[in-house]
Amino acid sequence: MPFPSRPHLILALGVLALAPGLATASGGVDQDQARRAVDRGEIQPLDKVMTAVRAGFPGEVLALKLKRRRDRWLYEFKILSASGKRSEVTIDAKTLSILEAEDDD
């Protein structure tokens, strides 16, 4: 099995480090809830999500949050482009459609 790339490793470690504290009033979910949602087909696996996001927003993922808003699962990303531009991107976790994207000024 090949060693994961640096950005993927950082992302995985960040998600694992934050996951126990994500089940809060902020709407974040823990890793068990996320796994069950993937198993039920409510959200796409993270590798597919990452591929979709990187296709439209190349760069380094600085932060990732999975949350449920009303009856919809959302992934929120903070991405740093090679030129130094920071973007916040929200995608539908089931369809992988980009719902919102904005650049930090």
CSV table of C-alpha atoms in Angstrom, one decimal:
chain,number,residue,atom,x,y,z
A,1,MET,CA,0.0,0.0,0.0
A,2,PRO,CA,1.5,3.3,-1.0
A,3,PHE,CA,2.2,6.0,1.6
A,4,PRO,CA,-0.5,8.8,1.5
A,5,SER,CA,0.5,12.1,0.1
A,6,ARG,CA,1.4,14.9,2.7
A,7,PRO,CA,-1.9,16.8,2.2
A,8,HIS,CA,-4.0,13.6,2.6
A,9,LEU,CA,-2.0,12.6,5.6
A,10,ILE,CA,-2.5,16.0,7.2
A,11,LEU,CA,-6.2,15.9,6.4
A,12,ALA,CA,-6.6,12.4,7.9
A,13,LEU,CA,-4.7,13.3,11.0
A,14,GLY,CA,-6.7,16.5,11.4
A,15,VAL,CA,-10.0,14.8,11.0
A,16,LEU,CA,-9.1,12.1,13.5
A,17,ALA,CA,-7.8,14.6,16.0
A,18,LEU,CA,-10.9,16.7,15.8
A,19,ALA,CA,-13.5,14.0,15.4
A,20,PRO,CA,-14.2,13.3,19.1
A,21,GLY,CA,-15.0,16.9,19.7
A,22,LEU,CA,-17.1,17.5,16.6
A,23,ALA,CA,-20.5,16.2,18.0
A,24,THR,CA,-21.4,19.6,19.4
A,25,ALA,CA,-24.1,22.2,19.0
A,26,SER,CA,-22.1,23.6,16.1
A,27,GLY,CA,-23.6,21.0,13.9
A,28,GLY,CA,-20.5,18.9,13.4
A,29,VAL,CA,-20.6,15.1,13.5
A,30,ASP,CA,-18.3,12.5,14.9
A,31,GLN,CA,-16.6,9.8,12.9
A,32,ASP,CA,-19.1,7.1,13.8
A,33,GLN,CA,-22.0,9.2,12.5
A,34,ALA,CA,-20.0,9.8,9.3
A,35,ARG,CA,-19.3,6.1,8.8
A,36,ARG,CA,-22.9,5.2,9.3
A,37,ALA,CA,-24.0,7.9,6.8
A,38,VAL,CA,-21.5,6.5,4.2
A,39,ASP,CA,-22.8,3.0,4.9
A,40,ARG,CA,-26.4,4.1,4.4
A,41,GLY,CA,-25.4,5.9,1.1
A,42,GLU,CA,-26.3,9.3,2.5
A,43,ILE,CA,-22.8,10.7,1.8
A,44,GLN,CA,-20.0,9.9,-0.5
A,45,PRO,CA,-16.7,8.4,0.9
A,46,LEU,CA,-14.0,11.0,1.7
A,47,ASP,CA,-11.8,9.9,-1.2
A,48,LYS,CA,-14.5,10.7,-3.8
A,49,VAL,CA,-15.3,14.0,-2.0
A,50,MET,CA,-11.6,15.0,-2.1
A,51,THR,CA,-11.4,14.2,-5.8
A,52,ALA,CA,-14.4,16.3,-6.6
A,53,VAL,CA,-13.2,19.3,-4.5
A,54,ARG,CA,-9.6,19.2,-6.0
A,55,ALA,CA,-11.0,19.1,-9.5
A,56,GLY,CA,-12.5,22.5,-9.0
A,57,PHE,CA,-10.2,23.9,-6.3
A,58,PRO,CA,-6.7,22.7,-6.6
A,59,GLY,CA,-4.5,23.4,-3.6
A,60,GLU,CA,-3.9,22.3,0.0
A,61,VAL,CA,-6.8,21.5,2.2
A,62,LEU,CA,-6.4,23.4,5.4
A,63,ALA,CA,-9.6,22.4,7.1
A,64,LEU,CA,-12.5,20.1,6.6
A,65,LYS,CA,-15.8,19.8,8.4
A,66,LEU,CA,-18.8,17.4,7.8
A,67,LYS,CA,-22.0,18.7,9.1
A,68,ARG,CA,-25.7,18.3,8.8
A,69,ARG,CA,-27.9,21.3,8.0
A,70,ARG,CA,-31.6,20.5,8.0
A,71,ASP,CA,-31.9,17.3,6.0
A,72,ARG,CA,-28.7,17.7,4.0
A,73,TRP,CA,-25.1,16.6,4.7
A,74,LEU,CA,-22.5,19.1,3.8
A,75,TYR,CA,-18.7,19.2,3.6
A,76,GLU,CA,-17.1,22.5,4.3
A,77,PHE,CA,-13.5,23.0,3.1
A,78,LYS,CA,-10.9,25.7,3.5
A,79,ILE,CA,-8.4,25.5,0.7
A,80,LEU,CA,-5.1,27.3,0.1
A,81,SER,CA,-4.2,27.6,-3.6
A,82,ALA,CA,-0.6,27.6,-4.9
A,83,SER,CA,-0.9,31.4,-5.4
A,84,GLY,CA,-1.8,31.9,-1.7
A,85,LYS,CA,-5.5,32.5,-2.3
A,86,ARG,CA,-7.7,31.0,0.5
A,87,SER,CA,-11.2,29.7,-0.5
A,88,GLU,CA,-14.1,28.3,1.5
A,89,VAL,CA,-16.0,25.7,-0.4
A,90,THR,CA,-19.3,24.0,0.6
A,91,ILE,CA,-20.4,20.8,-1.2
A,92,ASP,CA,-23.3,18.5,-1.0
A,93,ALA,CA,-21.9,15.3,0.6
A,94,LYS,CA,-24.2,13.0,-1.4
A,95,THR,CA,-24.2,14.5,-4.8
A,96,LEU,CA,-20.8,16.2,-4.6
A,97,SER,CA,-22.2,19.4,-6.2
A,98,ILE,CA,-20.6,22.6,-5.2
A,99,LEU,CA,-23.1,24.7,-3.3
A,100,GLU,CA,-21.0,27.7,-2.3
A,101,ALA,CA,-17.5,28.9,-2.9
A,102,GLU,CA,-16.0,32.1,-1.8
A,103,ASP,CA,-12.5,33.6,-1.6
A,104,ASP,CA,-11.1,35.1,1.6
A,105,ASP,CA,-10.0,38.7,0.9
